[in-house]
Short mmCIF file of C-alpha atoms in Angstrom, two decimals:
data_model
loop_
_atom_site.label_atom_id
_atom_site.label_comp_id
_atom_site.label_asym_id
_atom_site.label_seq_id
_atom_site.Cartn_x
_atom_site.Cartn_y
_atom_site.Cartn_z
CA UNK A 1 -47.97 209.19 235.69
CA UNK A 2 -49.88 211.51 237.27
CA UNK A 3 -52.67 213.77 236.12
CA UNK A 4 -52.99 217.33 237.03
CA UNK A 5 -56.11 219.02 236.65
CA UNK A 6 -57.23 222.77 237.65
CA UNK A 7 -60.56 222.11 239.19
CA UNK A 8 -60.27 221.41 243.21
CA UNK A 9 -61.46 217.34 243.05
CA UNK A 10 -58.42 216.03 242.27
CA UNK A 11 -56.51 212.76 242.44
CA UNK A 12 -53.42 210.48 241.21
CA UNK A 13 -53.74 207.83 239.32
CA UNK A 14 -51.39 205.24 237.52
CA UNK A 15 -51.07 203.37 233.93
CA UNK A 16 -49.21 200.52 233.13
CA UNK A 17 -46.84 202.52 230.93
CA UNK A 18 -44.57 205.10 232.07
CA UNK A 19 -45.83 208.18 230.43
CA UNK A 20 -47.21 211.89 231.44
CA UNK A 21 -50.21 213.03 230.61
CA UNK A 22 -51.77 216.68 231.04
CA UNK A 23 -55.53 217.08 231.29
CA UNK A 24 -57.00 220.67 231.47
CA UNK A 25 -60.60 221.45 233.13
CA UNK A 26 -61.29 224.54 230.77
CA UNK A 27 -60.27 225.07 226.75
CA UNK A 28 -57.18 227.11 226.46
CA UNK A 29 -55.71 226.42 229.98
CA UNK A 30 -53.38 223.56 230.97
CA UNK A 31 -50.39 222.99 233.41
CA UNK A 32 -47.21 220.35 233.22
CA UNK A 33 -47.45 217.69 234.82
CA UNK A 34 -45.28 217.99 238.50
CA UNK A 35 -44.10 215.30 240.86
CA UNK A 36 -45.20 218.02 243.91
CA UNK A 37 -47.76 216.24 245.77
CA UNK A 38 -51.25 216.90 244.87
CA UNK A 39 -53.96 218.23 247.28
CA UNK A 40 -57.01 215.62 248.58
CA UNK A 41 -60.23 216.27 246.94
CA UNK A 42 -62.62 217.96 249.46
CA UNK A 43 -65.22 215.18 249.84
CA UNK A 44 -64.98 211.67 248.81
CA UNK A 45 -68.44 212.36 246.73
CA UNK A 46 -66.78 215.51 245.06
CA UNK A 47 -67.64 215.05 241.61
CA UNK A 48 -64.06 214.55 239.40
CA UNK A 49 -63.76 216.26 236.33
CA UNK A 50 -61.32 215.28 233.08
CA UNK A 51 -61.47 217.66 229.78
CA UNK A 52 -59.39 215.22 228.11
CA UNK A 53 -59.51 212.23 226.20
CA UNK A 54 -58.52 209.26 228.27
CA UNK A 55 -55.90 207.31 226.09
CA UNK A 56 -54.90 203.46 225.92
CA UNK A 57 -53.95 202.51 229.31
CA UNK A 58 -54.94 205.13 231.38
CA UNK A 59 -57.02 204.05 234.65
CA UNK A 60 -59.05 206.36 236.67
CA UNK A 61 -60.05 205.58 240.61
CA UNK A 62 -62.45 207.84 242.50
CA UNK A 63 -64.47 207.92 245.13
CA UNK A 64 -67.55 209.67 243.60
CA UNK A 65 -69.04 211.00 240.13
CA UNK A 66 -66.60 210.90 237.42
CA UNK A 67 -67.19 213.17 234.73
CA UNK A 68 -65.12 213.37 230.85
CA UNK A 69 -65.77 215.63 228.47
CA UNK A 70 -63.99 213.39 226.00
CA UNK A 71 -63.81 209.94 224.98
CA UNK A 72 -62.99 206.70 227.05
CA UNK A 73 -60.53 204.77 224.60
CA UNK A 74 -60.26 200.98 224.44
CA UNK A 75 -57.82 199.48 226.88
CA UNK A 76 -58.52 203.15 229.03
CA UNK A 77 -60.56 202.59 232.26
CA UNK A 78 -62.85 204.07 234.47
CA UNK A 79 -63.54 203.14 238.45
CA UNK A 80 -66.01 204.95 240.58
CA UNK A 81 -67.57 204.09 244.05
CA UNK A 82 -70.84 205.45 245.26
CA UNK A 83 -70.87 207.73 242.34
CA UNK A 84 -72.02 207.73 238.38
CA UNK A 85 -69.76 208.05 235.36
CA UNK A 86 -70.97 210.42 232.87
CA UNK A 87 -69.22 210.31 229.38
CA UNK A 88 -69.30 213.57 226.68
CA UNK A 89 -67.90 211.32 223.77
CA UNK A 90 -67.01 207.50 222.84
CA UNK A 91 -66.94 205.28 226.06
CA UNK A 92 -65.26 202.26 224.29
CA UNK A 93 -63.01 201.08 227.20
CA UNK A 94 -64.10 199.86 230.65
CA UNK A 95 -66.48 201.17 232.70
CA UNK A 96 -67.15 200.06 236.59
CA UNK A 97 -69.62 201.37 239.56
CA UNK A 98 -69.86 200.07 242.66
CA UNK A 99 -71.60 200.66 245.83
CA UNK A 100 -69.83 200.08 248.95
CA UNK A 101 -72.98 201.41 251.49
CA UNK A 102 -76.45 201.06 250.93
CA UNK A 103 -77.01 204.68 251.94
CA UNK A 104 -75.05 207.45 251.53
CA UNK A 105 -72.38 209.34 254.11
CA UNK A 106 -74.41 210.23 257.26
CA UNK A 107 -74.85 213.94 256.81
CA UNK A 108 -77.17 212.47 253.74
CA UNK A 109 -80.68 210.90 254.42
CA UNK A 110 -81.41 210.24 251.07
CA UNK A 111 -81.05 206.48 250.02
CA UNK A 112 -78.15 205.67 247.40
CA UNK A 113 -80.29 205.22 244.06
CA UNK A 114 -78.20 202.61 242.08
CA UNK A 115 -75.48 203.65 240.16
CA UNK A 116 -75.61 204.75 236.38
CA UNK A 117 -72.89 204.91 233.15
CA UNK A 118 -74.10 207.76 230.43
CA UNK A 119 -72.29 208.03 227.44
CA UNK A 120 -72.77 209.89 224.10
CA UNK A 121 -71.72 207.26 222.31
CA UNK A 122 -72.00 203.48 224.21
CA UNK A 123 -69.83 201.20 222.78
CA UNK A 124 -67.95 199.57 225.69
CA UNK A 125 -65.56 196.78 226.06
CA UNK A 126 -66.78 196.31 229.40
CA UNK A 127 -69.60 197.68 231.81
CA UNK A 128 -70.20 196.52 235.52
CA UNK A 129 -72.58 198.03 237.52
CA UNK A 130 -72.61 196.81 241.55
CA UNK A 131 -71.05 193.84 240.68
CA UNK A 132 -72.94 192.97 237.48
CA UNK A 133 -71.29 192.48 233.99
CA UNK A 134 -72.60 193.27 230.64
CA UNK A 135 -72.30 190.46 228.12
CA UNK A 136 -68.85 190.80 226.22
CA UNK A 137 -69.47 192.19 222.63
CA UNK A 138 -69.08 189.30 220.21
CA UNK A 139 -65.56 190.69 218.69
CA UNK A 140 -63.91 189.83 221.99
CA UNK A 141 -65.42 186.64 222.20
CA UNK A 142 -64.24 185.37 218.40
CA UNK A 143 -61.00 184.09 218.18
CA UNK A 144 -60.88 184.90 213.94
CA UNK A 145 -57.91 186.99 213.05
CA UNK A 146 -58.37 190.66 211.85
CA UNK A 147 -61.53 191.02 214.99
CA UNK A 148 -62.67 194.46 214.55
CA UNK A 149 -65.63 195.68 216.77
CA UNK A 150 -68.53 196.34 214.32
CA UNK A 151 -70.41 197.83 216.77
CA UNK A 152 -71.81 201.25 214.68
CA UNK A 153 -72.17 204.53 216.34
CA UNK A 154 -75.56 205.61 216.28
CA UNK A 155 -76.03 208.96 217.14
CA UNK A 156 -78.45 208.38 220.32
CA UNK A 157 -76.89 208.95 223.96
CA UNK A 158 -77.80 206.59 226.13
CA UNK A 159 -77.76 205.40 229.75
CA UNK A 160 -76.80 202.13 231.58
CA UNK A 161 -77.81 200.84 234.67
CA UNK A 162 -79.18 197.35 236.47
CA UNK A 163 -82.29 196.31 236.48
CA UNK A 164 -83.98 196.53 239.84
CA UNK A 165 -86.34 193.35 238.47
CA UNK A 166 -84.45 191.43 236.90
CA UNK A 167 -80.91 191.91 238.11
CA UNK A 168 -79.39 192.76 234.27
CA UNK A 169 -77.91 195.86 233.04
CA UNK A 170 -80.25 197.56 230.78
CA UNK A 171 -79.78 200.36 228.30
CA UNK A 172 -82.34 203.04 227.25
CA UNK A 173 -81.89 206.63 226.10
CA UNK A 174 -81.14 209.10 228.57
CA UNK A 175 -82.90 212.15 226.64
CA UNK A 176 -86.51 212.63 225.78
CA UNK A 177 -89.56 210.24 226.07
CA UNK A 178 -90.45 207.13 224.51
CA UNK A 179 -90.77 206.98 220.93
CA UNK A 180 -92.73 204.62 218.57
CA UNK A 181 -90.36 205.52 215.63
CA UNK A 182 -87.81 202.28 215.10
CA UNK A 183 -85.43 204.53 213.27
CA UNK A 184 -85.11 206.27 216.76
CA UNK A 185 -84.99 203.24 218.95
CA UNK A 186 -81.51 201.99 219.68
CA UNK A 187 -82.67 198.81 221.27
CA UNK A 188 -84.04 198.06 217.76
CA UNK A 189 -81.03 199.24 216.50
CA UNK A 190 -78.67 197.42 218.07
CA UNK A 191 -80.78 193.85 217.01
CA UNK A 192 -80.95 194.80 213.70
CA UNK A 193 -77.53 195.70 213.25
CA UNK A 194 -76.53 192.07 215.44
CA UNK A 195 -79.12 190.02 213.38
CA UNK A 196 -77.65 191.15 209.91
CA UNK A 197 -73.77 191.44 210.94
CA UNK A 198 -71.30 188.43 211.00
CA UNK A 199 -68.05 187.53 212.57
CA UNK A 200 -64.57 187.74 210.51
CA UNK A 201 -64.59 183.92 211.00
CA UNK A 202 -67.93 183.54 209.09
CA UNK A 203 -67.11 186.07 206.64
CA UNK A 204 -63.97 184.16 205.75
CA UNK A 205 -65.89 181.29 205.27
CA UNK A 206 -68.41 182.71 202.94
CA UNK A 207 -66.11 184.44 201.63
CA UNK A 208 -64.38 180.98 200.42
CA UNK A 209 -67.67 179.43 199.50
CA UNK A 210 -68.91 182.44 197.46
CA UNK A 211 -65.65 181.87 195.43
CA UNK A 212 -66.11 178.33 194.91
CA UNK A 213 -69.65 179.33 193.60
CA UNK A 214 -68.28 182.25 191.28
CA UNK A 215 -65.75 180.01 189.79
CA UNK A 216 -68.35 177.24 188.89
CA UNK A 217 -70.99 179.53 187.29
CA UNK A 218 -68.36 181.83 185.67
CA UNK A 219 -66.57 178.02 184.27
CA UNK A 220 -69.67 177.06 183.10
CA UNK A 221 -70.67 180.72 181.38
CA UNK A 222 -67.63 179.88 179.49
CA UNK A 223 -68.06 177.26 178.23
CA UNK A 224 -71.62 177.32 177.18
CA UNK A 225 -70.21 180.88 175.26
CA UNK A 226 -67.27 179.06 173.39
CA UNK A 227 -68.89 175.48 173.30
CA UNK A 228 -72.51 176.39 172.50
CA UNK A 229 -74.58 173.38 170.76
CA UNK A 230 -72.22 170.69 172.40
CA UNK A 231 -72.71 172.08 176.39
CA UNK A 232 -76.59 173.14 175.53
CA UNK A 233 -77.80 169.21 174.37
CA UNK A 234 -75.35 168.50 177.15
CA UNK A 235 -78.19 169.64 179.43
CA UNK A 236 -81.26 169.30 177.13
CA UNK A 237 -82.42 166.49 175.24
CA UNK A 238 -82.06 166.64 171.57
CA UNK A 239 -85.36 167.50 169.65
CA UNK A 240 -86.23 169.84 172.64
CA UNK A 241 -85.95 173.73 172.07
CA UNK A 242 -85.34 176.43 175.35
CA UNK A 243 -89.00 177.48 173.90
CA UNK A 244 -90.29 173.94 175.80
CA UNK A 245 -92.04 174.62 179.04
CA UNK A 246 -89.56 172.62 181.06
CA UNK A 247 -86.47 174.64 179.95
CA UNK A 248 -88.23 178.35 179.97
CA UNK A 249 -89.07 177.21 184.18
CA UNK A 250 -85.25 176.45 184.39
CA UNK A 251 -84.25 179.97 183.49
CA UNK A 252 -87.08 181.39 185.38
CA UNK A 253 -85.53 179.35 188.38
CA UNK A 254 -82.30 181.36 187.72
CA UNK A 255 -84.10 184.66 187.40
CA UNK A 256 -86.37 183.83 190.40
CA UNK A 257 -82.94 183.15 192.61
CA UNK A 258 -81.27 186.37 191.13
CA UNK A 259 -83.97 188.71 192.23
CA UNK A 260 -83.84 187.80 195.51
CA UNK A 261 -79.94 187.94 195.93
CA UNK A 262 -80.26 191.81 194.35
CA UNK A 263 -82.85 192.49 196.56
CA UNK A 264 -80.87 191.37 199.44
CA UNK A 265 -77.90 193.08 199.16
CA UNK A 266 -80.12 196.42 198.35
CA UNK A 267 -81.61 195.78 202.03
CA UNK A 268 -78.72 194.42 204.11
CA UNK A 269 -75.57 194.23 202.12
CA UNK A 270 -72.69 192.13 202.25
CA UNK A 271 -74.23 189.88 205.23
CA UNK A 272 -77.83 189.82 203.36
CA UNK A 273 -76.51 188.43 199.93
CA UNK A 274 -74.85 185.72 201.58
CA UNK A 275 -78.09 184.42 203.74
CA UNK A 276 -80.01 185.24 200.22
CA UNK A 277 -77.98 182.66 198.68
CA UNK A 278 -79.17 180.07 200.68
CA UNK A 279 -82.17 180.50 200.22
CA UNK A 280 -82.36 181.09 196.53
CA UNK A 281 -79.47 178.07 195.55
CA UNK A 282 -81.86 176.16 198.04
CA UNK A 283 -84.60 176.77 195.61
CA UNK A 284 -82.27 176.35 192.04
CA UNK A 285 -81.47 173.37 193.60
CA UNK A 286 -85.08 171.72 194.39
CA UNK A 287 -86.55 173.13 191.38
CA UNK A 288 -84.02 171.79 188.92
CA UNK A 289 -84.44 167.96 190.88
CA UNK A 290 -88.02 168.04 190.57
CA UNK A 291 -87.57 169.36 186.59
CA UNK A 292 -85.49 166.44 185.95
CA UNK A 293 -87.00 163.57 188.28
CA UNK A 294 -90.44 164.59 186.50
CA UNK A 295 -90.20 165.78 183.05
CA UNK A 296 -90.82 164.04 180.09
CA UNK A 297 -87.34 163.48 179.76
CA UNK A 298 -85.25 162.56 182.64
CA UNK A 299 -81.87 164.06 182.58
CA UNK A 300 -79.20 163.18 184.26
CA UNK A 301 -76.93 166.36 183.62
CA UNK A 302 -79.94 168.60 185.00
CA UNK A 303 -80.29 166.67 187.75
CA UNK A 304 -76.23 166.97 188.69
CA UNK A 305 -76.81 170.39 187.97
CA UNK A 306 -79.61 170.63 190.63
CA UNK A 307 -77.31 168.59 193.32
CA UNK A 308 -74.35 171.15 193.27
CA UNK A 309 -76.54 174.16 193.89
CA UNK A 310 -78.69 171.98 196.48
CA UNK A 311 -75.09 171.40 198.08
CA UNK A 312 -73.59 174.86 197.64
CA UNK A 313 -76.81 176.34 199.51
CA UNK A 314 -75.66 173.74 202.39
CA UNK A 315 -72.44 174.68 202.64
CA UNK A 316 -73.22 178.44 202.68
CA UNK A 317 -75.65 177.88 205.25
CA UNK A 318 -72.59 176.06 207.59
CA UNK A 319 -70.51 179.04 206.88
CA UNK A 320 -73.11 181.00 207.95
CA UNK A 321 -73.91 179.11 211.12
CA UNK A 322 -70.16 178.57 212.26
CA UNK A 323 -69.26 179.89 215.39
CA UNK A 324 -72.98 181.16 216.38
CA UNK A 325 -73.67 181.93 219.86
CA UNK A 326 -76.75 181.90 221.86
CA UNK A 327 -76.77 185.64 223.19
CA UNK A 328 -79.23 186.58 225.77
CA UNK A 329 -81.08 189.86 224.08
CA UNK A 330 -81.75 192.30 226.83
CA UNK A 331 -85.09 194.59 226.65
CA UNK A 332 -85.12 197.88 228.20
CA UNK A 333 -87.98 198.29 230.64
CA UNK A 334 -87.22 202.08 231.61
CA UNK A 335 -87.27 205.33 230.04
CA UNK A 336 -85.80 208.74 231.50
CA UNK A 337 -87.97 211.34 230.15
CA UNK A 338 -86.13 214.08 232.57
CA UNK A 339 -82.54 214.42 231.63
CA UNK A 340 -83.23 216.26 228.14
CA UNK A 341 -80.03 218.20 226.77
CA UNK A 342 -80.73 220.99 224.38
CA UNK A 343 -77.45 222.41 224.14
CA UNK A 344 -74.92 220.12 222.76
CA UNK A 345 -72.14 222.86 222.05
CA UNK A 346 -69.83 221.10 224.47
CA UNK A 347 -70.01 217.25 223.49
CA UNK A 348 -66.99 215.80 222.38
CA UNK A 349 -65.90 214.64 219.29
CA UNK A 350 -67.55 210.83 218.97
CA UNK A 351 -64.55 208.17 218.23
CA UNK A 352 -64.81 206.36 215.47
#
């Protein structure tokens, strides 16, 4: 395959699937695809240009900036040496600099600064910057079925590149100055969305626990509703009423642990009901043991009751738990309060 572009930096490169693609270098304007050879790029630093969207399993080599006013698709790739890649759109394939001199070509005195991946949208699969990785994002690393990267666009353009100090890649915004505001702060961001996400594995698994919950409280709603008296002295002694002080604290345990799975899901859906659960079954559970170990009247059917939720909370906290890694959170130590774009008429389309 072979690309074909109108600016003067030019040069061939090759896919793993025999098919022809056309790029153009200005809207309006593009040329088929020819097997004539095409002419050497004036410089080895010349920056290269692509107005295109790179598809799945399309590679790019060059020997200086690459520029792509478009989006970087998974499985697409991008390879630069002594240059920076610079991304108008998604960058959600591969992304590699490296440095082969220290210092530049010798008609430059200026040293080689290290190099630097921007992207309007910075979702890679992977980044390497002089011969240093990013950590993998966690949907390549689980080996659930269904694996979708949950990774959520955020709006914010920002700027990779390895830490002088401490030898990581780092990310920080690549337009205006710091900002207090952690609405604005990806960094934040990008914990907050980790800390309250979980893997299809777990989600299966909570997924099958929730059910086994539903089933037992919607079982026993039935029953209480067709079977009334018999299930109620079941659970409290006869010659108590619900209007004793033991019985009105077991429905306050119920409304206590409902309140907090509402307000859960209100501030972190799906993923915050399920961690709620714990927490509040945990708390069903303890309360209705210590209501039936110390009451006036010990009852054995409260205290079963208060087992199963103290075990359902356990087994929703394994679910939660299985599979966790211990990820190394990077912290961004540099700003860029230079690089500023006001005019954004030209950014591509974000992928979704």
């Amino acid at each position: 395959m072979v690309f074909v572009l109108s600016s003067s930096a030019m040069k061939t490169t090759t896919t793993h699937k025999p098919r022809r693609v056309v790029c153009f270098s200005s809207p309006g304007r593009f040329e088929e695809a020819k097997e004539a050879p095409i002419p050497p790029a004036r410089s080895k630093n010349a920056p290269l240009y692509y107005n295109c969207t790179l598809e799945k399993g399309t590679h790019v080599e060059h020997s200086g900036d690459v520029i792509v006013v478009g989006n970087v698709e998974k499985d697409a790739s991008i390879t630069t040496e002594n240059g920076d890649i610079v991304v108008f759109g998604s960058l959600r394939g591969e992304a590699i600099v490296r440095r082969r001199n220290k210092r530049r070509s010798d008609d430059l005195d200026d040293d080689l600064e290290g190099g630097k991946i921007f992207a309007l949208d910075m979702r890679p699969e992977v980044l390497e910057i002089d011969e240093t990785q990013m950590p993998p994002p966690e949907h390549l690393l689980d080996t659930g079925v269904n694996v979708k990267d949950k990774r959520a666009m955020t709006g914010i353009p920002m700027v990779a590149e390895k830490s002088e100090r401490t030898g990581e890649i780092t990310f920080s915004k690549f337009y205006g100055g710091a900002s207090n505001d952690d609405d604005d702060d990806a960094e934040r961001y990008y914990e907050r969305k980790e800390k309250n996400s979980l893997s299809a594995e777990q989600l299966e698994r909570c997924k099958r626990a929730a059910m086994v919950t539903g089933t037992y409280i919607l079982a026993v709603g039935v029953c209480l509703f067709l079977f009334p008296r018999r299930l109620f002295h079941a659970v409290v002694p006869i010659g108590e009423t619900l209007s004793s002080a033991v019985w009105l604290r077991v429905v306050a345990t119920a409304a206590i642990a409902f309140g907090l799975y509402y307000r859960a899901v209100a501030e972190n859906g799906e993923t915050g009901f399920y961690k709620a659960t714990v927490t509040g079954r945990y708390f069903v559970g303890t309360s209705l043991l210590f209501l039936a170990l110390f009451s006036q009247h010990a009852n054995l059917a409260l205290f079963a009751v208060g087992l199963v939720n103290f075990l359902g909370a356990f087994a929703m906290k394994k679910s939660l738990e299985f599979g966790k890694r211990t990820k190394t959170t990077t912290t961004t130590t540099t700003r860029n309060d230079k690089n500023k774009n006001k005019n954004n008429n030209s950014w591509a389309n974000p992928s979704i």
